[in-house]
Amino acid sequence: ELSSQKKFDEIKKANQAAAKKLVEDQFSSSSEDDDEDAEVKQGKILAKTFTIYTSQTDGDASELERTRQYMNEAFQSGAMTCLICIASVKRNQAVWSCCGCFCIFHLVCIQKWAKDSLFLVSSPLTDDDFGKKDYPWPCPKCRFEYKRSETPSRYYCYCGKVENPTVDPWLVPHSCGQICEREFKPPCGHKCLLLCHPGPCPPCPKMVTTTCHCKKAKPVPRRCSAKEWSCRLPCGRTLLCGQHACENACHAGDCQPCPRVSKQLCICGRQTAERLCASPQWQCDQVCGKPLPCGNHTCEQVCHAGPCGDCPRSGKRACPCEKSKFTLPCTEDVPTCGDSCDKVLECGIHRCSQRCHRGPCEICRQEVEKQCRCGKHTKRMPCHKPYLCETKCTKIRDCQKHQCRRKCCSGNCPPCDQVCGRTLGCRNHKCPSGCHRGSCNPCPETVDVKCNCGKTVIKVPCGRERTIKPPKCKQLCSRPPTCHHSTQEKHYCHFGRCPPCRQSCQKTLACGHLCPVSCHDEALVRQTGLHQSAGPWEQPSEPAFIQTALPCPPCEVPIPVECLGQHEVSPLPCHSANPYSCKRFCGRLLDCQNHTCMKECHHVTKLNSSADGKKVGLECSQCEEECTKPRPSGCPHRCVLPCHPGDCPSCLQMLKIKCHCKLSVLYIECLKLTCADLKEKEVLISCKNQCPKELPCGHRCKEVCHSGSCPLNCSQKVKLRCLCKRLKKEIQCSKIQEGQVSLECDALCKEMKRKAAEIKEAEAKAAIEEEKRRQQAELEAFENRLKGRRKNKKRKDEVEVEQSSWQKYKNFIMLPMFGVAVVMVAW
């Protein structure tokens, strides 16, 4: 029960909201606002679609008018109508666009249309012929023919890239939003730059460098769609006559025939006449008349060129039946051969039974059994006479409604010649075509749909005038105002009541100002309490709204008003322009001359009428703070006095501070330290002991306790030696660090160094000699051992027995055999 009650309440609220919206729409111009918003949105979508194209044309959109018209129709509610079902084409419906007239149809409608068209075309065919020929089907509007294989089966966007494009409110209906990229017509090698769009692609906007038709002018950059141009200079190309040049301005295609007139001979050369230079060859009316080679006849051809040729009666000639040939002089006629003629007569069945004769054969007179055209009766009669019976055909014609009723019909009944007369889809007219099967063609009539004033008219297909939305009229509404204003606000022509007046009220208020709000003479007011329910079971009725005049609201004109504490001047509405508190701190300087009043903005009584308005008053607070004036630099102590005017007294307290070297603690008067300059502070903070810091050279600083880094000029004495370490000398440490002093070896040092080098060289030579002697001794010992081995070998050779032939040659035999075996294994 709770869930059903909840659903009932939701439905009730939805119905109330719908009723309220309906009432508001009836008395407001929200529809015009929606139309304006839709126009703005449509303009943005069109600009987005044309952006890439206009960037190529420097903003020129004059070539886009035709495409813009198709896109405006796509946006306009009810402008796109399927001519097959006479219904509006909506955004979410699958459509198909004709590539000839770019008319849009429902996909289901065009599929049924193509199927019916193919059936009607192929229905008169026999079973043997059916399917052998690919019959086309036409577009319902432009009759552009499509093959059977081109029957649409799927829903694609305009450019054909995306199947089943999604519905996007920020795109053209049935568009995929991608770049079109269809080839321009006529093809130029470039592709369309617009976003996927209905209708034909605009001319190519690309810039190409091209010359004129006659190729005389220099190449200039031009639009690809208008790359053919004329330099307006004379063409100058040689005409077909071969004598004159073309005098026309630079043009496309072939030159026109030469317009000059000249005297020209005919083909046979007997007559001369003035003729156009473009047609030099012509025939006169005279027969040639020249004697032929036979000498008996003359040429009977009319004015001709070249030789007349042989006599047509010379050579072998056939008799009239063409069975016999004779060789006779050209003066004699060919006789008949006497054989039967045997030529096929006009009936195509029998042959001529007469003897060979001149002239045409006579008609066929043989009597045959003939069947009538419908095949129901037979009769014996001459072959040359046709036989038609009186039986009327009872077959139904291709319209599937009427009988043929033709006498002796062969079965191939002609199309029905009666008028269709069925009511078309528009419900206003009847089909004027001949009686046919299937659906009738769409009604070709159009109907004018006008705005309220009748100045704006659009043409729509017949039958759509009852459901089409009236056109948007740009003419101003001419109805008189219904409020107290003399003229109403300008708005466009519309149906129904005028929208509420939005002009400023401008009635004079009690304060003297004019009412600035919108006109409220016809405001919508909800009526309550008019109907008393009979009991709790009765449902409350829908709220009623009436138009009534409302009083002017309080005056909102800003009046400058100063706050209580005189901090600011703020504009307040006229109806509430009274002194106020700005919520800031008072800010007046207290008697201590250091702090200000921290109370919220308040009224201050002036003690003296001539005194400054920023002086402290009796209502301000009293200062109870400590002295917070800044102390001298370095003094960490507070002032001993409470908050006071003027300077603070001198500080007499002692400061506990470490010396510069951080080893000793000193006690100094705060006043002396804060008042001393830099040199005096240096002396006061020094403990007067030697600095404990260590210099970079490793010695201790010799200065008295000081600030900052120690000086680098160390005065400690250190020993300096030469390179051989024999000589030494005491020098100040700072000079050694700076590299100013060095100790060089003397002559004695050099002599000692030379003697030491000679001793090393002698020791090296002795070592080399010793190594050579050792190697010589090892060589002699090796040779002695080698001599002993040779003597033992000679003794063995003397005792050795002579080897057999197998032992001598077994290596020479086995090695090749072993090699052959290895090769065979590898193979």
PDB file of C-alpha atoms in Angstrom, residues 210-219 228-229 231 235 237 250-251:
ATOM      1  CA  THR A 210      47.116  27.292 -63.455  1.00  0.00           C
ATOM      2  CA  THR A 211      47.374  29.103 -66.758  1.00  0.00           C
ATOM      3  CA  CYS A 212      44.611  30.263 -69.103  1.00  0.00           C
ATOM      4  CA  HIS A 213      42.932  28.243 -71.886  1.00  0.00           C
ATOM      5  CA  CYS A 214      45.316  29.402 -74.607  1.00  0.00           C
ATOM      6  CA  LYS A 215      48.428  28.910 -72.400  1.00  0.00           C
ATOM      7  CA  LYS A 216      49.702  32.438 -73.199  1.00  0.00           C
ATOM      8  CA  ALA A 217      49.307  34.075 -69.789  1.00  0.00           C
ATOM      9  CA  LYS A 218      51.560  33.329 -66.848  1.00  0.00           C
ATOM     10  CA  PRO A 219      50.247  30.791 -64.306  1.00  0.00           C
ATOM     11  CA  GLU A 228      39.641  27.283 -65.863  1.00  0.00           C
ATOM     12  CA  TRP A 229      39.970  30.966 -66.822  1.00  0.00           C
ATOM     13  CA  CYS A 231      42.999  35.854 -70.339  1.00  0.00           C
ATOM     14  CA  CYS A 235      43.149  32.744 -79.149  1.00  0.00           C
ATOM     15  CA  ARG A 237      45.223  28.893 -82.836  1.00  0.00           C
ATOM     16  CA  CYS A 250      40.843  32.919 -75.055  1.00  0.00           C
ATOM     17  CA  HIS A 251      38.347  30.056 -74.655  1.00  0.00           C
TER      18      HIS A 251
END
